[in-house]
Short mmCIF file of C-alpha atoms and ligand atoms in Angstrom, two decimals:
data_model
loop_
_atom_site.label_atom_id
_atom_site.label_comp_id
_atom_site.label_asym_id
_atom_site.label_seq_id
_atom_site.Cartn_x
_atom_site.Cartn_y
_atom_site.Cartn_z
CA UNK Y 1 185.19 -95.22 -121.05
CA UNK Y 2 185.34 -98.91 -120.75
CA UNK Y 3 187.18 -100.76 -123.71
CA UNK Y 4 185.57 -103.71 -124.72
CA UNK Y 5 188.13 -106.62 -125.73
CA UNK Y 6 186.16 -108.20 -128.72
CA UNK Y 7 187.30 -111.79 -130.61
CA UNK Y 8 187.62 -112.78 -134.17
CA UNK Y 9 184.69 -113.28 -134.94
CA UNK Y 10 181.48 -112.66 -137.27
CA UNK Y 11 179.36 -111.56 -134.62
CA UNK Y 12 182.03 -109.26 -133.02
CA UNK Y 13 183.47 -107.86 -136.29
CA UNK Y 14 179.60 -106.75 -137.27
CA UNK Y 15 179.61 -105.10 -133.67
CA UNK Y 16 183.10 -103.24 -134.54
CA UNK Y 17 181.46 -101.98 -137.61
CA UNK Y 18 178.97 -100.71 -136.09
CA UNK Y 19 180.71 -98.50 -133.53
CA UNK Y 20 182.73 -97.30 -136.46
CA UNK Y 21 179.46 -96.37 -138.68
CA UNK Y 22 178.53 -94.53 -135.42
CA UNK Y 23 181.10 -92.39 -134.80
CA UNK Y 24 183.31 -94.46 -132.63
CA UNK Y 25 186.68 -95.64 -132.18
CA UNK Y 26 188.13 -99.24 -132.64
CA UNK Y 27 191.15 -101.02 -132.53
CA UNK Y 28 191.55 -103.77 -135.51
CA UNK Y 29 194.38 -105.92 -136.45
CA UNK Y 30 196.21 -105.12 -139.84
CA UNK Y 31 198.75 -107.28 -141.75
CA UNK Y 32 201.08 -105.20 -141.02
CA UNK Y 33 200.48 -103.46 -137.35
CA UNK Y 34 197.07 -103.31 -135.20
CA UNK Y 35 194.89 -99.57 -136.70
CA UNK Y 36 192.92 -96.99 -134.61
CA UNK Y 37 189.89 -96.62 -137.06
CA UNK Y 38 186.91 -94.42 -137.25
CA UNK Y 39 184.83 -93.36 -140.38
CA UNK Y 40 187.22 -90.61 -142.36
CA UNK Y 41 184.40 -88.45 -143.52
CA UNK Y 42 183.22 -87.98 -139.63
CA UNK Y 43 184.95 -84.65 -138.27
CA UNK Y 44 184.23 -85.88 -134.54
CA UNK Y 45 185.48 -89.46 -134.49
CA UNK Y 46 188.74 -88.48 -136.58
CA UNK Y 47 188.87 -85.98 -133.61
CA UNK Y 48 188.83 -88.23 -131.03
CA UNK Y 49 191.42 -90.67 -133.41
CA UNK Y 50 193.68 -87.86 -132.97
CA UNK Y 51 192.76 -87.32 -128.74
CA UNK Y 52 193.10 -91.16 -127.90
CA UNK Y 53 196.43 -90.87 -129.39
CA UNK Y 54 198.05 -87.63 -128.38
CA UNK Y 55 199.09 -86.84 -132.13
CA UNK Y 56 199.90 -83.69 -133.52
CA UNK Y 57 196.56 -82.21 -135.89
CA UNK Y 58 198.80 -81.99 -138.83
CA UNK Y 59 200.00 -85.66 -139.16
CA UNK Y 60 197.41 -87.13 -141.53
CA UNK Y 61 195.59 -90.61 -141.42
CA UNK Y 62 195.90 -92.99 -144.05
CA UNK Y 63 192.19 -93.99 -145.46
CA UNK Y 64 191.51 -97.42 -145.88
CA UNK Y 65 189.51 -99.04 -148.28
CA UNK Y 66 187.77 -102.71 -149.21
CA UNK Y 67 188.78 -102.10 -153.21
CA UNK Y 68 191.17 -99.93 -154.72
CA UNK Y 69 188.50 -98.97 -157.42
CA UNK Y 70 186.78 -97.11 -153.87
CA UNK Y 71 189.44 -94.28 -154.40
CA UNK Y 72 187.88 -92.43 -157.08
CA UNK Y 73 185.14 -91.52 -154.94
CA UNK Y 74 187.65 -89.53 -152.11
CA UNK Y 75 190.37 -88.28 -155.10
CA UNK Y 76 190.78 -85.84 -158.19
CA UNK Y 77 193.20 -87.63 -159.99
CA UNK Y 78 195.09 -91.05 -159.96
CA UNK Y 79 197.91 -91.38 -162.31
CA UNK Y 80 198.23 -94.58 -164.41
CA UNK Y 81 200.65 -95.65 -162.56
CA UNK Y 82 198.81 -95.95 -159.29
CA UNK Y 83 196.59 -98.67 -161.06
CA UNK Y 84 199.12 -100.43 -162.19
CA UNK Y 85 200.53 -100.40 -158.65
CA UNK Y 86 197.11 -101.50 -157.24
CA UNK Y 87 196.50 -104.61 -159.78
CA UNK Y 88 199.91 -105.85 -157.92
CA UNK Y 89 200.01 -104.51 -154.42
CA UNK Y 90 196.30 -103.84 -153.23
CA UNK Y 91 195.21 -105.28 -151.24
CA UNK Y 92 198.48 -105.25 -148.96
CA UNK Y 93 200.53 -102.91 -147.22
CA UNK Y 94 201.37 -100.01 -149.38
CA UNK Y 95 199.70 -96.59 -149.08
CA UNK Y 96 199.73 -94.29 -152.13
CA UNK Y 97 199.76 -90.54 -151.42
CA UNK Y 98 197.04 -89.03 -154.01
CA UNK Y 99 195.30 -85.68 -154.24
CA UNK Y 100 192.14 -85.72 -152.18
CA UNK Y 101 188.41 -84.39 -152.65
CA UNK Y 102 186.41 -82.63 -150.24
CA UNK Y 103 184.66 -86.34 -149.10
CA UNK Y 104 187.88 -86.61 -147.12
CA UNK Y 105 187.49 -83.41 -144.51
CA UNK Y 106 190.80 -81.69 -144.10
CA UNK Y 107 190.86 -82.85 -139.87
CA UNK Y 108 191.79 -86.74 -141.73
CA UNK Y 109 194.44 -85.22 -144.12
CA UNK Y 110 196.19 -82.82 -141.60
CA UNK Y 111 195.50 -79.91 -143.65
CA UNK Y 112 196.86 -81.20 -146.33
CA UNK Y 113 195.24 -81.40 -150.07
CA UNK Y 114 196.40 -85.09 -150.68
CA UNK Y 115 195.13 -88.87 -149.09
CA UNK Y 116 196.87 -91.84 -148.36
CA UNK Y 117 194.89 -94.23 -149.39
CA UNK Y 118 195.48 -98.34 -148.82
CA UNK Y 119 193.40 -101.26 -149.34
CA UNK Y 120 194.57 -103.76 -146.15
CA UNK Y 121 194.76 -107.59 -146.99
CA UNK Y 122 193.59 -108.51 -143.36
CA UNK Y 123 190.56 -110.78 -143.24
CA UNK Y 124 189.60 -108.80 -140.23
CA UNK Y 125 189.93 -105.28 -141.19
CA UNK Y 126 188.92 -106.07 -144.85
CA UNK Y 127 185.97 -107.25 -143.49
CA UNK Y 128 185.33 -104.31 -140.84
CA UNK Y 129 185.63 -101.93 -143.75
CA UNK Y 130 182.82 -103.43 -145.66
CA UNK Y 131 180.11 -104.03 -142.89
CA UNK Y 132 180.73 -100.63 -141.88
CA UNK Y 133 180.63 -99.03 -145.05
CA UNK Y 134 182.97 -96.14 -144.35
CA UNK Y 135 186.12 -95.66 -145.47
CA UNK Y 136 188.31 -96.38 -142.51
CA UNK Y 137 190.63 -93.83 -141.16
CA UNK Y 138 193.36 -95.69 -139.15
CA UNK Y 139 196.79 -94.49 -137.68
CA UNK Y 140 198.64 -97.51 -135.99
CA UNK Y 141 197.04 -98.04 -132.69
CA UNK Y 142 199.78 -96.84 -130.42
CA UNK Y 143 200.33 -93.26 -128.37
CA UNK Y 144 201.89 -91.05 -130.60
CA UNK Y 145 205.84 -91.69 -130.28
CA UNK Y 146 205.27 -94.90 -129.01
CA UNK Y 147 206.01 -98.41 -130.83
CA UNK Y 148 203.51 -99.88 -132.61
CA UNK Y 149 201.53 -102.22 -131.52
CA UNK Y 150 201.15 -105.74 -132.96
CA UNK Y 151 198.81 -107.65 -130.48
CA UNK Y 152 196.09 -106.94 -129.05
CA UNK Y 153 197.46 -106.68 -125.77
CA UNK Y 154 199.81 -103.90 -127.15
CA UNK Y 155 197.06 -102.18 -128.47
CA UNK Y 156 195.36 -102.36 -124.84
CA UNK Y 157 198.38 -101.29 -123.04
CA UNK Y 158 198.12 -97.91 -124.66
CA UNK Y 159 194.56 -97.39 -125.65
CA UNK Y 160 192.83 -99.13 -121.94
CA UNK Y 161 190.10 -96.72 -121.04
CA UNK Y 162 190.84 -94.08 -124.23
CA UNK Y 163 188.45 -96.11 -126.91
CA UNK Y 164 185.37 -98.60 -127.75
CA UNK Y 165 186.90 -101.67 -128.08
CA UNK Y 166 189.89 -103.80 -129.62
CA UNK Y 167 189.19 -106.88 -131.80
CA UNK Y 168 191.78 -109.59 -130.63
CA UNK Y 169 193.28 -110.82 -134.30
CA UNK Y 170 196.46 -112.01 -132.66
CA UNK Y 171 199.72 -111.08 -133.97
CA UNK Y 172 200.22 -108.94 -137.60
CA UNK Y 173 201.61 -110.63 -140.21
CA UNK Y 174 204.27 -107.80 -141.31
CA UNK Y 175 205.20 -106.48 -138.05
CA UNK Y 176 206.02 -102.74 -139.52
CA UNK Y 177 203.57 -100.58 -141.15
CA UNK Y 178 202.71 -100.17 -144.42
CA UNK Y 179 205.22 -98.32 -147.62
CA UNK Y 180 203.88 -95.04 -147.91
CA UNK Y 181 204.77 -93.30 -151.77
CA UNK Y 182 203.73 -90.17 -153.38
CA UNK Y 183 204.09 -89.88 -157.47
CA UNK Y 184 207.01 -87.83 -158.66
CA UNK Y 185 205.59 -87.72 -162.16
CA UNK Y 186 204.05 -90.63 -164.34
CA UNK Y 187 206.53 -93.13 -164.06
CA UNK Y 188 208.69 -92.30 -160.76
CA UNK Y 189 207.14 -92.81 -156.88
CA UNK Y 190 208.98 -91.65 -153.79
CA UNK Y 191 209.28 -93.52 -151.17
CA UNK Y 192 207.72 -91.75 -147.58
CA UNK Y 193 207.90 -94.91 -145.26
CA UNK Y 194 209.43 -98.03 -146.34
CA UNK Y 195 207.53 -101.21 -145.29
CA UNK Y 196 206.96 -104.51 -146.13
CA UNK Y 197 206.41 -103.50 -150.11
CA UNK Y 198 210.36 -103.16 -150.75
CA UNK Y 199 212.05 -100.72 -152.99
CA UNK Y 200 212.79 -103.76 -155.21
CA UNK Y 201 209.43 -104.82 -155.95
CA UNK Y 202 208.18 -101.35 -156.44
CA UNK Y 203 211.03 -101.12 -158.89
CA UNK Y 204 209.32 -104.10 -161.07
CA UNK Y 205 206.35 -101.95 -162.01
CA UNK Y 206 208.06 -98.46 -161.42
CA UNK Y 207 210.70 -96.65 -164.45
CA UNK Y 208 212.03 -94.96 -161.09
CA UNK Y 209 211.75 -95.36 -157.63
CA UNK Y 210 213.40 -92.84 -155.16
CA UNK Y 211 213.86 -93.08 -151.35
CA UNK Y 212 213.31 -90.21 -149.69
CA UNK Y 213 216.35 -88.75 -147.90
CA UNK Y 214 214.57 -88.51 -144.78
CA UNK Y 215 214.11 -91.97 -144.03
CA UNK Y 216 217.88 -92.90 -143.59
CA UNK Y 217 218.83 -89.11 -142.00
CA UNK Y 218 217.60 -86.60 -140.02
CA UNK Y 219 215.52 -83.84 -141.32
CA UNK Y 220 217.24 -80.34 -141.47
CA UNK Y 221 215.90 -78.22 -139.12
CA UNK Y 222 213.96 -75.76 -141.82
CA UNK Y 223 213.69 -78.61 -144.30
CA UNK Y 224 209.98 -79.18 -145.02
CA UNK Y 225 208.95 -83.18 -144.72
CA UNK Y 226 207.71 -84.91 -148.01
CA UNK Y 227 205.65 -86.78 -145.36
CA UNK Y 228 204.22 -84.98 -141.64
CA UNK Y 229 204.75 -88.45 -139.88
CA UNK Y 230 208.97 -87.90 -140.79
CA UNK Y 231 209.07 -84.95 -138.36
CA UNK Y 232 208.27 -86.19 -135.73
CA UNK Y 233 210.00 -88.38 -133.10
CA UNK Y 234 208.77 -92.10 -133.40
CA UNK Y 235 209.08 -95.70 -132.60
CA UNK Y 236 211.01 -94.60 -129.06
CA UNK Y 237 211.47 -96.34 -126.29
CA UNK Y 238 212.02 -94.81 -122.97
CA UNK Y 239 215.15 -96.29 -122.96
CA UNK Y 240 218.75 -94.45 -124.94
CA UNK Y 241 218.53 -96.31 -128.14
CA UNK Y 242 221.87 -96.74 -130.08
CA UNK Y 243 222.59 -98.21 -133.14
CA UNK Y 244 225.80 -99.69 -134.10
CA UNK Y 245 226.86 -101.00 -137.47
CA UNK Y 246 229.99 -102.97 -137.00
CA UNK Y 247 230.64 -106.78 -137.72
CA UNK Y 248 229.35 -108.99 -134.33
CA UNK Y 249 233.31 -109.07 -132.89
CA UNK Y 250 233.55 -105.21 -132.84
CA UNK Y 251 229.76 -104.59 -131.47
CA UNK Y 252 230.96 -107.48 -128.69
CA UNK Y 253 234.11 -105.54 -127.82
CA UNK Y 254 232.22 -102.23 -127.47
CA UNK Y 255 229.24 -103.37 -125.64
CA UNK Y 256 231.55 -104.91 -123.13
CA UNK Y 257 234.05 -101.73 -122.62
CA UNK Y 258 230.76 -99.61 -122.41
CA UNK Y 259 228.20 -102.22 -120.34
CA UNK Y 260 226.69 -100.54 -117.34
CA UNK Y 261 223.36 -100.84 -115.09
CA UNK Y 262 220.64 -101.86 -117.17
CA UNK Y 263 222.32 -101.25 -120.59
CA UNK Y 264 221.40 -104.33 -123.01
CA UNK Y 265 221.86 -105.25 -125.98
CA UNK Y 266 219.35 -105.95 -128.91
CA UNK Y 267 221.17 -108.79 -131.17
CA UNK Y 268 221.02 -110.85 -134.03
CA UNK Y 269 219.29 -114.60 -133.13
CA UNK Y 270 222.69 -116.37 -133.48
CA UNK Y 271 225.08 -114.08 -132.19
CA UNK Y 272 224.54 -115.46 -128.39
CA UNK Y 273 227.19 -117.72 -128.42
CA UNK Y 274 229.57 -116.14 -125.29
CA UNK Y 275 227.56 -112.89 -125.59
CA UNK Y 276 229.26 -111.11 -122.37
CA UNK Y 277 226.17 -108.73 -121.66
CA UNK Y 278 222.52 -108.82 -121.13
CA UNK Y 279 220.52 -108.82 -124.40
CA UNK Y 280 217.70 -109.76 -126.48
CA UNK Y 281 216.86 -111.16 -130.37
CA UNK Y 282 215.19 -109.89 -132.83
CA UNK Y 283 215.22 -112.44 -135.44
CA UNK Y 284 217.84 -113.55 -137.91
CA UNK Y 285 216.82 -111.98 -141.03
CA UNK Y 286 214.74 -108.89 -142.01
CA UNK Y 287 211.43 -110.69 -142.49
CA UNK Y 288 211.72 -111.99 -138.50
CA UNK Y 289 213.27 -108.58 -137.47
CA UNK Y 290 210.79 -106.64 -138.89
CA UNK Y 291 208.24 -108.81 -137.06
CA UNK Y 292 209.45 -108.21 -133.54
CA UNK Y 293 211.00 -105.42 -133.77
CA UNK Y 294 208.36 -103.05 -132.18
CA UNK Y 295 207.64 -106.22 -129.70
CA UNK Y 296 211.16 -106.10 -128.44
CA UNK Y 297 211.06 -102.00 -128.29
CA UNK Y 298 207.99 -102.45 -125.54
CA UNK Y 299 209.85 -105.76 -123.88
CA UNK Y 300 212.80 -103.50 -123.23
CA UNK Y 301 210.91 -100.68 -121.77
CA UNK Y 302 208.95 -103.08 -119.53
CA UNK Y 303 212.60 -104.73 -118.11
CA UNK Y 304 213.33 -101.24 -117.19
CA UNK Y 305 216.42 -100.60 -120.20
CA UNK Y 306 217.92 -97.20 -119.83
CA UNK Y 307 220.47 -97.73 -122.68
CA UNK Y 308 220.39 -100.51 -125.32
CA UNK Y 309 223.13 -100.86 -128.09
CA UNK Y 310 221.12 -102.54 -131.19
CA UNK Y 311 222.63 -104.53 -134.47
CA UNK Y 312 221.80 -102.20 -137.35
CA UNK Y 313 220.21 -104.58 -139.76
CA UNK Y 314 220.72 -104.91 -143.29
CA UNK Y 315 219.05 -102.35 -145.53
CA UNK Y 316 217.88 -103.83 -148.46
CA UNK Y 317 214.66 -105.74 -149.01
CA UNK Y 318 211.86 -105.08 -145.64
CA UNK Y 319 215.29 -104.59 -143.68
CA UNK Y 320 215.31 -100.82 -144.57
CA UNK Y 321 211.98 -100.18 -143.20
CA UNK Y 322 213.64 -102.00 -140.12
CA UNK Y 323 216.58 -99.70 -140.05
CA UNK Y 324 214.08 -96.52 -140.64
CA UNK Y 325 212.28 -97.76 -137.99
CA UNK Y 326 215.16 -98.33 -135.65
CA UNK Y 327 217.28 -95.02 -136.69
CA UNK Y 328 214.39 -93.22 -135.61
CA UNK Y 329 214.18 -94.72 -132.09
CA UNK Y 330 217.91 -94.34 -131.66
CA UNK Y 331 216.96 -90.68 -132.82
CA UNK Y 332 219.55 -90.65 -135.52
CA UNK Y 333 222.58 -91.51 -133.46
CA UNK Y 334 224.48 -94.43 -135.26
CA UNK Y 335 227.91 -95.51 -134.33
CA UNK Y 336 230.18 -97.49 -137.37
CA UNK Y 337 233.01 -99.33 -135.91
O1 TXA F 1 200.36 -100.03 -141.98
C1 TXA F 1 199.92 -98.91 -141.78
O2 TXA F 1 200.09 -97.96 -142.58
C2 TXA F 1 199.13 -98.66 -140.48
C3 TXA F 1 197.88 -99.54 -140.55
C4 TXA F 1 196.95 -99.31 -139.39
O3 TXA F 1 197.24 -99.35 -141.77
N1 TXA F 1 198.81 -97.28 -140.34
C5 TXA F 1 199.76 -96.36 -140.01
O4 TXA F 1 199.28 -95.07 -139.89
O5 TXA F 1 200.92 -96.64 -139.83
P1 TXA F 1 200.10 -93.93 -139.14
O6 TXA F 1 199.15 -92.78 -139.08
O7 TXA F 1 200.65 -94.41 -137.87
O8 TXA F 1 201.25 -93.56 -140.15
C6 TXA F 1 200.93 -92.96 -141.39
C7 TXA F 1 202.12 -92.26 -141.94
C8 TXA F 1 202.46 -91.00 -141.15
O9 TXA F 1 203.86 -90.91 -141.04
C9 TXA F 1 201.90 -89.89 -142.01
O10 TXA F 1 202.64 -88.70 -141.88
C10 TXA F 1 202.01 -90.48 -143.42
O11 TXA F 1 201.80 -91.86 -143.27
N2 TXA F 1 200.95 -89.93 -144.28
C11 TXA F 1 199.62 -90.17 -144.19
N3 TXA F 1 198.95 -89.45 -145.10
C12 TXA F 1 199.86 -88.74 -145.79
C13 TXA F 1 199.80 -87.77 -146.85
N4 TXA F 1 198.65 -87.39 -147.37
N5 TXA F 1 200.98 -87.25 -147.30
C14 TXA F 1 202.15 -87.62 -146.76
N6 TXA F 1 202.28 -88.52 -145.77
C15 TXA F 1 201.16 -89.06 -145.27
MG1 MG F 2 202.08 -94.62 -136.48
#
């Protein structure tokens, strides 16, 4: 299959909707990272969502939609608070976990009897959504367990040859993907994924908001996930990630004891100063980091990194769904000086 590299543009947008509305496969950019997207209630182009990216049948795809008010026509039930939720945050990047109806087959939800459903901000995929006239099932646009992509040319690297075509929308706004929550009752959500709607402005609408254990720790091994996508291995590299959390002396004195053949270090943008190994930046505060953090994952693989010794950023604010992200590449292995 050729992939045909499309541009932002009317004419090529109304061509991406209709490959979608016929069963095909697209690549699209997001605010927050580029989606795979076919039409959800098609059994055969979810299929071949799931074949172009090597990912396990029972890890669901979110469902995107042009208007939140669309959700009533693919769930049973959406509490109150969801609304209230959507007036706020849709569109933009938060996916909310409700029960599903059978106009969502179960191949989109993994099996399971509940849809995440999010209304994307994008101009571009907004308006892909609405020419086609499908609602749009989209994983991020990566093979499964790799970063995710947030270019085009990121999107290509992994998808050349396995789909239609990729609309070129440049680089996504957010960088990480969307917060996924599910409702603990009427006034409490649970936090799946953390993205670039934080914990503290869920908080502002929300009596309670609760962060899942599994997105700062590993899973037990019998433990059943709240969420499919948290058992599986993500965000990696080829190369050993390792995070350390340690002020920028102590990370300096252990990189530098432990330095080897293309070990390197992932850093802070103004810790270079006299910086006695190889590294890179990702940004200076969570907003930049969580922008090129995935970039920097795929720049590191490309320079050939076997081991790379990372900053932990900061947790609070779109930092945590930095540190979720970045915990999961290093596979859980953290080391506090
Ligand atoms: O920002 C985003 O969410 C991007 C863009 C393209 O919209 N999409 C994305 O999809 O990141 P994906 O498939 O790569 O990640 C979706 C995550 C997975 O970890 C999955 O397990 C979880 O959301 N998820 C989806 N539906 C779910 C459901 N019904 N219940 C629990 N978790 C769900
Ligand atoms: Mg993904």
């Amino acid at each position: 299959m050729k992939t045909v590299l499309l541009e932002n543009n009317e004419k090529d947008i109304t061509i991406a909707a209709e490959l979608i509305r016929n069963g095909e496969v697209v690549g699209v950019p997001t605010e927050t990272v580029y989606g795979l997207c076919a039409d959800a209630r098609n059994e055969s182009a979810v299929k071949a969502v799931f074949e172009a990216k090597g990912r396990p049948a029972d890890n669901p795809l979110i469902v995107h939609l042009a208007e939140f008010s669309q959700a009533e026509l693919y769930t049973s039930y959406i509490p109150e608070l969801a609304y209230r939720l959507a007036e706020k945050f849709c569109p933009g990047a938060l996916t909310m976990v409700l029960p599903k109806n059978n106009r969502i087959p179960m191949i989109t939800s993994g099996g399971l009897d509940t849809v995440g459903i999010r209304v994307p901000s994008h101009p571009v995929m907004h308006r892909v959504i609405e020419l086609s006239g499908c609602p749009v099932a989209a994983p991020s646009a990566n093979i499964s367990g790799l970063p995710s992509p947030t270019c085009a040319e990121h999107v290509m690297q992994d998808m050349n040859g396995r789909i239609s075509a990729v609309i070129n929308g440049g680089n996504s706004k957010y960088g990480v993907e969307s917060t996924v929550i599910s409702f603990d009752n009427e006034n409490t959500v649970r936090i799946l994924r953390p993205g670039a709607v934080t914990k503290e402005m869920l908080a502002q609408i929300c009596g309670n908001v609760i962060i899942d254990p599994a997105i700062l720790s590993e899973l037990a091994e019998n433990a059943v996930a709240s969420s499919p996508g948290m058992k599986y291995k993500h965000y990696s590299p080829k190369a050993d990630v390792i995070m350390i959390e340690s002020s920028l002396q102590d990370f300096i004195e252990y990189v530098d004891q432990n330095n080897s053949d293309n070990t390197y270090s992932l850093i802070f943008d103004g810790d270079e100063d006299n910086f006695p190994c190889r590294y890179l930046t990702y940004g200076a505060d969570s907003s930049q980091q969580a922008h090129m953090i995935f970039r920097r994952l795929r720049e590191l693989d490309d320079m050939g990194a076997e081991k790379v010794y990372v900053r932990a950023p900061s947790k609070t604010g779109v930092g945590l769904a930095v540190y979720n992200r970045l915990i999961r590449a290093a596979g859980f292995e953290v080391i506090k000086l």
